[in-house]
GROMACS .gro file of C-alpha atoms in nm:
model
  284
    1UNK     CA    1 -12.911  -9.322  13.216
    2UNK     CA    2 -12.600  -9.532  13.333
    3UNK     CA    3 -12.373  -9.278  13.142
    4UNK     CA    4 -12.519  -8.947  13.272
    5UNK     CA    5 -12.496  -9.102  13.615
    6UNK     CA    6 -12.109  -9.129  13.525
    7UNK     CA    7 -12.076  -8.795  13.404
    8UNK     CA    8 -12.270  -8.685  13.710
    9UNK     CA    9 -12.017  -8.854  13.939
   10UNK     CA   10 -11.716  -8.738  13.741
   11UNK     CA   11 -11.844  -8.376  13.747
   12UNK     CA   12 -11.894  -8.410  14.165
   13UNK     CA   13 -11.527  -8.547  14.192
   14UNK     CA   14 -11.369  -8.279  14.005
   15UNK     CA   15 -11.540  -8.000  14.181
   16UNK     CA   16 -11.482  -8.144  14.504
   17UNK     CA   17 -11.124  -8.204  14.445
   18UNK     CA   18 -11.119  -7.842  14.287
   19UNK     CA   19 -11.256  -7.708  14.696
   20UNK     CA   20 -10.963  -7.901  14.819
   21UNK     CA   21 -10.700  -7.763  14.589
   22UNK     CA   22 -10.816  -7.449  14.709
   23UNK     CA   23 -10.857  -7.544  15.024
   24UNK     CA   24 -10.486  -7.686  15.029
   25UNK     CA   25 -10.356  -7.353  14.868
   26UNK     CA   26 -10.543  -7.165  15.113
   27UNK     CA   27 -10.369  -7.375  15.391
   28UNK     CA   28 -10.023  -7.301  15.262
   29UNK     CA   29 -10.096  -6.907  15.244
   30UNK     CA   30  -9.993  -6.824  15.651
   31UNK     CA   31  -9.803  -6.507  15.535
   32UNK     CA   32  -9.941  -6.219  15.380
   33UNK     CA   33  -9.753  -5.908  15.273
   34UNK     CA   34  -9.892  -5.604  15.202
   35UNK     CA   35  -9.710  -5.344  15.025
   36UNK     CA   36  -9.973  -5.081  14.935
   37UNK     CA   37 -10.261  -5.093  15.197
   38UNK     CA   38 -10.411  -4.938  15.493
   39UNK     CA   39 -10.104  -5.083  15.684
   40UNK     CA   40  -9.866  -5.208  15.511
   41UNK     CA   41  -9.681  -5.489  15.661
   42UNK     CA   42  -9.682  -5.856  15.793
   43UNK     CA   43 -10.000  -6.081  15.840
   44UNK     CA   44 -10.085  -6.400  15.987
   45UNK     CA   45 -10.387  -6.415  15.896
   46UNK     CA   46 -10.604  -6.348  15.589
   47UNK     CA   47 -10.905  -6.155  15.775
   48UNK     CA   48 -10.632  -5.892  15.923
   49UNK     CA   49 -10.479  -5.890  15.591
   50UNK     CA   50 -10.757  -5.835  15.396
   51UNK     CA   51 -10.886  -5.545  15.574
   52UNK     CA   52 -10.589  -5.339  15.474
   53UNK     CA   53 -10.650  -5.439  15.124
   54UNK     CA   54 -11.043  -5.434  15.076
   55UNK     CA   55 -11.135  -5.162  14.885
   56UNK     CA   56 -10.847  -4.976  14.923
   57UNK     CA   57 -10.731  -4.814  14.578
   58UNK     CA   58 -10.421  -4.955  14.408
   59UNK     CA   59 -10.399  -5.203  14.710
   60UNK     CA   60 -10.074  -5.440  14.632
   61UNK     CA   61 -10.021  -5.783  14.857
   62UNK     CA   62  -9.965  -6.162  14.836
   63UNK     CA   63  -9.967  -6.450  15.003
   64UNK     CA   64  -9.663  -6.675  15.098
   65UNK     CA   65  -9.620  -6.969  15.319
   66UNK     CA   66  -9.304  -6.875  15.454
   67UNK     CA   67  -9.242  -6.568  15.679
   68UNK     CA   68  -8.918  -6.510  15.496
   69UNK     CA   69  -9.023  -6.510  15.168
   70UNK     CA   70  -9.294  -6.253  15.291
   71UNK     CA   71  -9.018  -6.031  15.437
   72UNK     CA   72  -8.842  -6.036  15.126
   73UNK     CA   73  -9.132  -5.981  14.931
   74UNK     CA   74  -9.225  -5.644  15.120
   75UNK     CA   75  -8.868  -5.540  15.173
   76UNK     CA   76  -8.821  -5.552  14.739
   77UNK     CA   77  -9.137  -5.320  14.700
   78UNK     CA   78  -9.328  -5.613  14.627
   79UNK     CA   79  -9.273  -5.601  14.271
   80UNK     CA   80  -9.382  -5.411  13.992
   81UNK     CA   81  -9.687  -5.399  13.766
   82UNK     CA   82  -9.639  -5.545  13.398
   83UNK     CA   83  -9.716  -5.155  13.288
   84UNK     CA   84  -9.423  -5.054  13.446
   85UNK     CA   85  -9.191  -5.315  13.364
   86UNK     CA   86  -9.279  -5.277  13.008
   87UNK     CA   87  -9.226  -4.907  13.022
   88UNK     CA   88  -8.881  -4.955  13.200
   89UNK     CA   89  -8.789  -5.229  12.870
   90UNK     CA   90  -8.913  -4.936  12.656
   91UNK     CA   91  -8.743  -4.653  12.781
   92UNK     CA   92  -8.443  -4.812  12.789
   93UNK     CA   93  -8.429  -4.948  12.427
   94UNK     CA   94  -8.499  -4.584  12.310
   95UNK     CA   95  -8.229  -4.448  12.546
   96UNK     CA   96  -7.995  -4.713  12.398
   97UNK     CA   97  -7.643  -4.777  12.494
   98UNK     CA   98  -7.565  -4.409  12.537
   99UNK     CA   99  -7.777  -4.442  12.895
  100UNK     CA  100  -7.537  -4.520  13.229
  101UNK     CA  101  -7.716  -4.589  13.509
  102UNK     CA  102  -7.539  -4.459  13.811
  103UNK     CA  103  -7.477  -4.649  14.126
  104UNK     CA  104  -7.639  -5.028  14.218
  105UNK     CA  105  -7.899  -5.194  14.031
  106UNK     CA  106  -8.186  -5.036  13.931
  107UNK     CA  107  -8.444  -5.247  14.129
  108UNK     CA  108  -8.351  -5.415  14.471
  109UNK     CA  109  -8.333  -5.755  14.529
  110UNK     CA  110  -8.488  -5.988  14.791
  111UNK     CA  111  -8.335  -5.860  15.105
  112UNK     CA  112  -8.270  -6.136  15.371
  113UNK     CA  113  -8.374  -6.099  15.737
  114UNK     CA  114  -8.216  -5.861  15.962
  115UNK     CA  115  -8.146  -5.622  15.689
  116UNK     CA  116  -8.289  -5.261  15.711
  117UNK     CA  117  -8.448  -5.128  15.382
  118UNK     CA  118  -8.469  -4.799  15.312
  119UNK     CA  119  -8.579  -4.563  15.023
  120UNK     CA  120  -8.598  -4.210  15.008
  121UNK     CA  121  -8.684  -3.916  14.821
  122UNK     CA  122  -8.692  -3.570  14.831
  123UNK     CA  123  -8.760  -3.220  14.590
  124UNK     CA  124  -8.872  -2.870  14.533
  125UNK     CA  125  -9.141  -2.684  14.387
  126UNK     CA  126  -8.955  -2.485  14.158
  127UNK     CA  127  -8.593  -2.544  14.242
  128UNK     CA  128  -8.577  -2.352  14.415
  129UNK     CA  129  -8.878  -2.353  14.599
  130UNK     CA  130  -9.099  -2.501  14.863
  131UNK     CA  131  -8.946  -2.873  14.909
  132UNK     CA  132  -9.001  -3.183  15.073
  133UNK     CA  133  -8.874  -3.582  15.163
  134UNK     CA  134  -9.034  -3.838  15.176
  135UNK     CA  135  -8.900  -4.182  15.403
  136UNK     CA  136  -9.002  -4.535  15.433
  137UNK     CA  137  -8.819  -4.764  15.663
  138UNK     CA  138  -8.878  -5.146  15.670
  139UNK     CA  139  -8.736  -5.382  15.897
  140UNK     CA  140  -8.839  -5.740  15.918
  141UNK     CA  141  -9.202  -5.636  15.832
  142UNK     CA  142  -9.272  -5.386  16.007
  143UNK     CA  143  -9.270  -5.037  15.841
  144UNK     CA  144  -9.222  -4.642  15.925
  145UNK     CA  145  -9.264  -4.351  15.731
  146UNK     CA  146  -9.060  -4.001  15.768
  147UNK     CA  147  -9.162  -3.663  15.619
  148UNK     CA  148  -9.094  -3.265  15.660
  149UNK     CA  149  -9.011  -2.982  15.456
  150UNK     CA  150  -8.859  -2.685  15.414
  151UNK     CA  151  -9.044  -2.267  15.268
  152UNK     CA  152  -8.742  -2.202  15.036
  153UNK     CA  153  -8.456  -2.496  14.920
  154UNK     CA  154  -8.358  -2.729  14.640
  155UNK     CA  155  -8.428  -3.081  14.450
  156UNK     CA  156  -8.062  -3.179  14.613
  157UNK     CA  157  -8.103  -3.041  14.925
  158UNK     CA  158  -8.436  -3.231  14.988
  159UNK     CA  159  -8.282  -3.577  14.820
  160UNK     CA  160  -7.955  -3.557  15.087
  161UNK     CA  161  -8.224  -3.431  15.375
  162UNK     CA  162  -8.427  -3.738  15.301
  163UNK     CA  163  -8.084  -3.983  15.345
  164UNK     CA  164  -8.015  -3.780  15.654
  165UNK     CA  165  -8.355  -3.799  15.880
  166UNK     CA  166  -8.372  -4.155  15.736
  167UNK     CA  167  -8.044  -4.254  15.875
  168UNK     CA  168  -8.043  -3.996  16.239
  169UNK     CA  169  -8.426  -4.132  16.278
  170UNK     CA  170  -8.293  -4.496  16.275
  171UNK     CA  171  -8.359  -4.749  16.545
  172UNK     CA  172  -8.187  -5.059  16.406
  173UNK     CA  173  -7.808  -4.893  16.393
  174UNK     CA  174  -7.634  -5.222  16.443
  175UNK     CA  175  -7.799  -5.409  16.148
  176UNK     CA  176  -7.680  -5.390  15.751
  177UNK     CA  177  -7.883  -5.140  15.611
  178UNK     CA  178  -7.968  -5.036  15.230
  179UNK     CA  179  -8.097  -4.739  15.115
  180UNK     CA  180  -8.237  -4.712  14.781
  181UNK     CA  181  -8.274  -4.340  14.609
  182UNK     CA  182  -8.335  -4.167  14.298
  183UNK     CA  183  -8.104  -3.934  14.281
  184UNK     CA  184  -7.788  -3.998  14.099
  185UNK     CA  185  -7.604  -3.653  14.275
  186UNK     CA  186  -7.635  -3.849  14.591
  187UNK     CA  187  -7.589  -4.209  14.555
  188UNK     CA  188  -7.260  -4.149  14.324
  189UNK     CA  189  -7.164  -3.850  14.566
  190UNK     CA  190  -7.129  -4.084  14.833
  191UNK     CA  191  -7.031  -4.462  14.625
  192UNK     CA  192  -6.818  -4.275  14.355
  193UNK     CA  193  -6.616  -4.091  14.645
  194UNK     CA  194  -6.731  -3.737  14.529
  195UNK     CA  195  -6.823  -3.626  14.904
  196UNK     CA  196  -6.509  -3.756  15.080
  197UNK     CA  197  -6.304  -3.564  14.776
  198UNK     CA  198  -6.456  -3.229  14.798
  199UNK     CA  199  -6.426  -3.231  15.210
  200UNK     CA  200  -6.052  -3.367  15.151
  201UNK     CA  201  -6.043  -3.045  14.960
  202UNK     CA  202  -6.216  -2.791  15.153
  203UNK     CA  203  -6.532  -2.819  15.017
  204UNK     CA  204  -6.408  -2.800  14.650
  205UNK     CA  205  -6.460  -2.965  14.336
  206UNK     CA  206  -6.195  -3.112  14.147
  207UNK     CA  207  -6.195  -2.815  13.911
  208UNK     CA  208  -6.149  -2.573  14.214
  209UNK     CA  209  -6.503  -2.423  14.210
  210UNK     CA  210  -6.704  -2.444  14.591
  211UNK     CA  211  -6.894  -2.747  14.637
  212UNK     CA  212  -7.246  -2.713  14.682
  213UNK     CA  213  -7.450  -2.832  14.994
  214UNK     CA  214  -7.099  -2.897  15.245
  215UNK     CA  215  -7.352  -2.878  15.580
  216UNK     CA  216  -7.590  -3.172  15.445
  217UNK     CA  217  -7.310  -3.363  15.278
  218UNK     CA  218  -7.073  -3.323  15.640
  219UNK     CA  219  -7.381  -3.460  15.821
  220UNK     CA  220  -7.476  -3.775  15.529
  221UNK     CA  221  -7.038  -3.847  15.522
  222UNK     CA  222  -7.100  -3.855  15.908
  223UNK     CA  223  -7.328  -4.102  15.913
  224UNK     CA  224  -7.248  -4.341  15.635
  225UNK     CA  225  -6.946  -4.383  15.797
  226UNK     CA  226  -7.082  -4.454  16.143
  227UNK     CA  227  -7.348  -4.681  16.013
  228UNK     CA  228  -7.358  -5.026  15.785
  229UNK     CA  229  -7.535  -4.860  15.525
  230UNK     CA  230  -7.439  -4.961  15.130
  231UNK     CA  231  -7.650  -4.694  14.909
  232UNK     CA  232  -7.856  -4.817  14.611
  233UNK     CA  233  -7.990  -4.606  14.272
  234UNK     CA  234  -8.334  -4.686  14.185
  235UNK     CA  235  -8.520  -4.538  13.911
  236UNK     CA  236  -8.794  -4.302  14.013
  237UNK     CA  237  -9.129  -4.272  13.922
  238UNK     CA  238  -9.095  -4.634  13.749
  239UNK     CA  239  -9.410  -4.828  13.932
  240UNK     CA  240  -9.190  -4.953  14.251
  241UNK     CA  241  -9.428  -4.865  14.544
  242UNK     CA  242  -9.203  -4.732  14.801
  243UNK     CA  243  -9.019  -4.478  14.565
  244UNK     CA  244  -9.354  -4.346  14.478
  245UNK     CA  245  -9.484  -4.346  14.837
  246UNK     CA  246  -9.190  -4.165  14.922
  247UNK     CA  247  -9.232  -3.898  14.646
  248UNK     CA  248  -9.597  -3.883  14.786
  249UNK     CA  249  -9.513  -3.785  15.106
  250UNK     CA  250  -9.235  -3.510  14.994
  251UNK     CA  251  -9.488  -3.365  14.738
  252UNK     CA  252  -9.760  -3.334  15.053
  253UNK     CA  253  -9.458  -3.218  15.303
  254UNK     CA  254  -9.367  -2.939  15.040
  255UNK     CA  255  -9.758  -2.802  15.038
  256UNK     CA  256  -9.774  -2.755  15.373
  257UNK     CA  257  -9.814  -2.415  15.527
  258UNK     CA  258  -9.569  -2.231  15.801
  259UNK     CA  259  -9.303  -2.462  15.702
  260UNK     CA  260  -8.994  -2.414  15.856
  261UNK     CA  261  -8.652  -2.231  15.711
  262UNK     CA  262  -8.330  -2.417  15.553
  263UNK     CA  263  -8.105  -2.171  15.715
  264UNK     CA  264  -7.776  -2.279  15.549
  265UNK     CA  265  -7.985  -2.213  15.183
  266UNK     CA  266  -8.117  -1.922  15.284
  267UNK     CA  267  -7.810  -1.799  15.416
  268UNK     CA  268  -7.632  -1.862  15.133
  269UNK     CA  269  -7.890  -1.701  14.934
  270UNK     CA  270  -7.879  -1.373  15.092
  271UNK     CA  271  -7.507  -1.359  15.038
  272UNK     CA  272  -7.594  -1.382  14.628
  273UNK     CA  273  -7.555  -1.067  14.431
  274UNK     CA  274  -7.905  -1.135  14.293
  275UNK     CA  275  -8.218  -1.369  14.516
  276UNK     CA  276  -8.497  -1.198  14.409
  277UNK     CA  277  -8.704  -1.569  14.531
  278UNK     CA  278  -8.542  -1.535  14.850
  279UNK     CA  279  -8.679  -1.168  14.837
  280UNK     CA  280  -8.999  -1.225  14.748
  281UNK     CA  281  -9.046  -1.538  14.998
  282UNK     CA  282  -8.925  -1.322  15.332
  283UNK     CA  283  -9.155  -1.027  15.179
  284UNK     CA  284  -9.475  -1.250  15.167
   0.00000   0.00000   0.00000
């Protein structure tokens, strides 16, 4: 009797000191990031947290005690899923040393207050095709999203458009800002020097042959060198949430119906010996 009253007692103390572990825990959690959710953003609370994450599909957040750490957190993409990190190891062991990422590092670090992240994205059904961009803007938690399209354009077109409206549409211009994108043609264009050379030039390559896209790249050289912007390469479709959000909301931007017309393509498409999808798109 005397020993099952002992084990009795020592099973009450360890689930009571088990509530107030939790409880403790609990206490320390007064940050809660939410990456993928109904809104994604800052919370002080778990209640308003937790209704942008309850039974929302693919829902991505975490707890922090620090308000910093949160930021961070959010501002990184809030991590990626053990799937897609061992699919990134994978992919690059079969690639092997022959594979050069262009640009930054792959997958951004912890950003520190006051910075503005931003990733883009942009394409084309086709290519060309219908196209879209996609935008997300984050600045110490809170977050924006940017979309739009174009009837007839290219993959490149849409990936500079995206840098573009992310940087014109910006409300923080005085802060350090990075933008993290996909495409190699645009992050080495501008960190490689490519742009500056081909406007030094006219609009020509080193080999002498026209430069492609001069109106988008005059705008992007414009603002890169107005703003505090340092541009990133991130691999795409690799399980960081705010690349794929962004190709989300180019892929719905390019289905949309009556979009508008990329006059500088289209232009430059009529003045082609040959357009027959420029013919067929004015035709429909």
């Amino acid at each position: 009797m005397a020993q099952n009253a002992r084990l009795m007692s020592l099973a009450l103390t360890i689930v009571a000191w088990s509530r107030y572990s939790a409880s403790q825990m609990a206490s320390k959690k007064k940050f809660y990031a939410v990456v993928v959710g109904r809104e994604p953003g800052i919370y002080d609370n778990w209640p308003r947290a937790k209704a942008q994450v309850d039974g929302f599909p693919g829902a991505r957040y975490k707890g922090f005690a620090d308000q910093a750490e949160a930021r961070a957190w959010l501002a990184a993409g809030g991590g990626q899923s053990s799937a897609a990190r061992n699919g990134n190891r994978k992919a690059a062991t079969a690639a092997g040393s022959a594979t050069r990422r262009p640009g930054r590092p792959a997958e951004p670090l912890p950003l520190p207050d006051g910075v503005v992240t931003i990733y883009t994205d942009g394409g084309a059904q086709g290519n060309p095709g219908p196209g879209g961009y996609g935008v997300v803007q984050l600045y110490n938690g809170q977050r924006r999203e940017l979309s739009g399209g174009f009837r007839l354009t290219t993959n490149n077109r849409m990936e500079l458009m995206a840098c573009i409206v992310a940087l014109s549409e910006l409300e923080q211009r005085d802060r350090p800002i990075r933008l993290y994108s996909d495409s190699s043609y645009v992050v080495n264009g501008i960190i490689k020097g490519w742009a500056r050379g081909w406007r030094r030039r006219g609009w020509r390559k080193s080999d002498g042959q026209p430069a492609l896209n001069p109106d988008l790249w005059e705008r992007l050289l414009d603002l890169a060198e107005e703003l505090p912007v340092e541009f990133h390469w991130v691999r795409g479709h690799a399980g960081n949430p705010l690349n794929e959000r962004c190709d989300q909301l180019a892929v719905a931007s390019a289905r949309r119906e009556d979009l508008p017309v990329d006059t500088a393509y289209e232009q430059h498409q009529s003045n082609c010996p040959a357009a027959p999808h420029l013919a067929a798109i004015r035709s429909a």
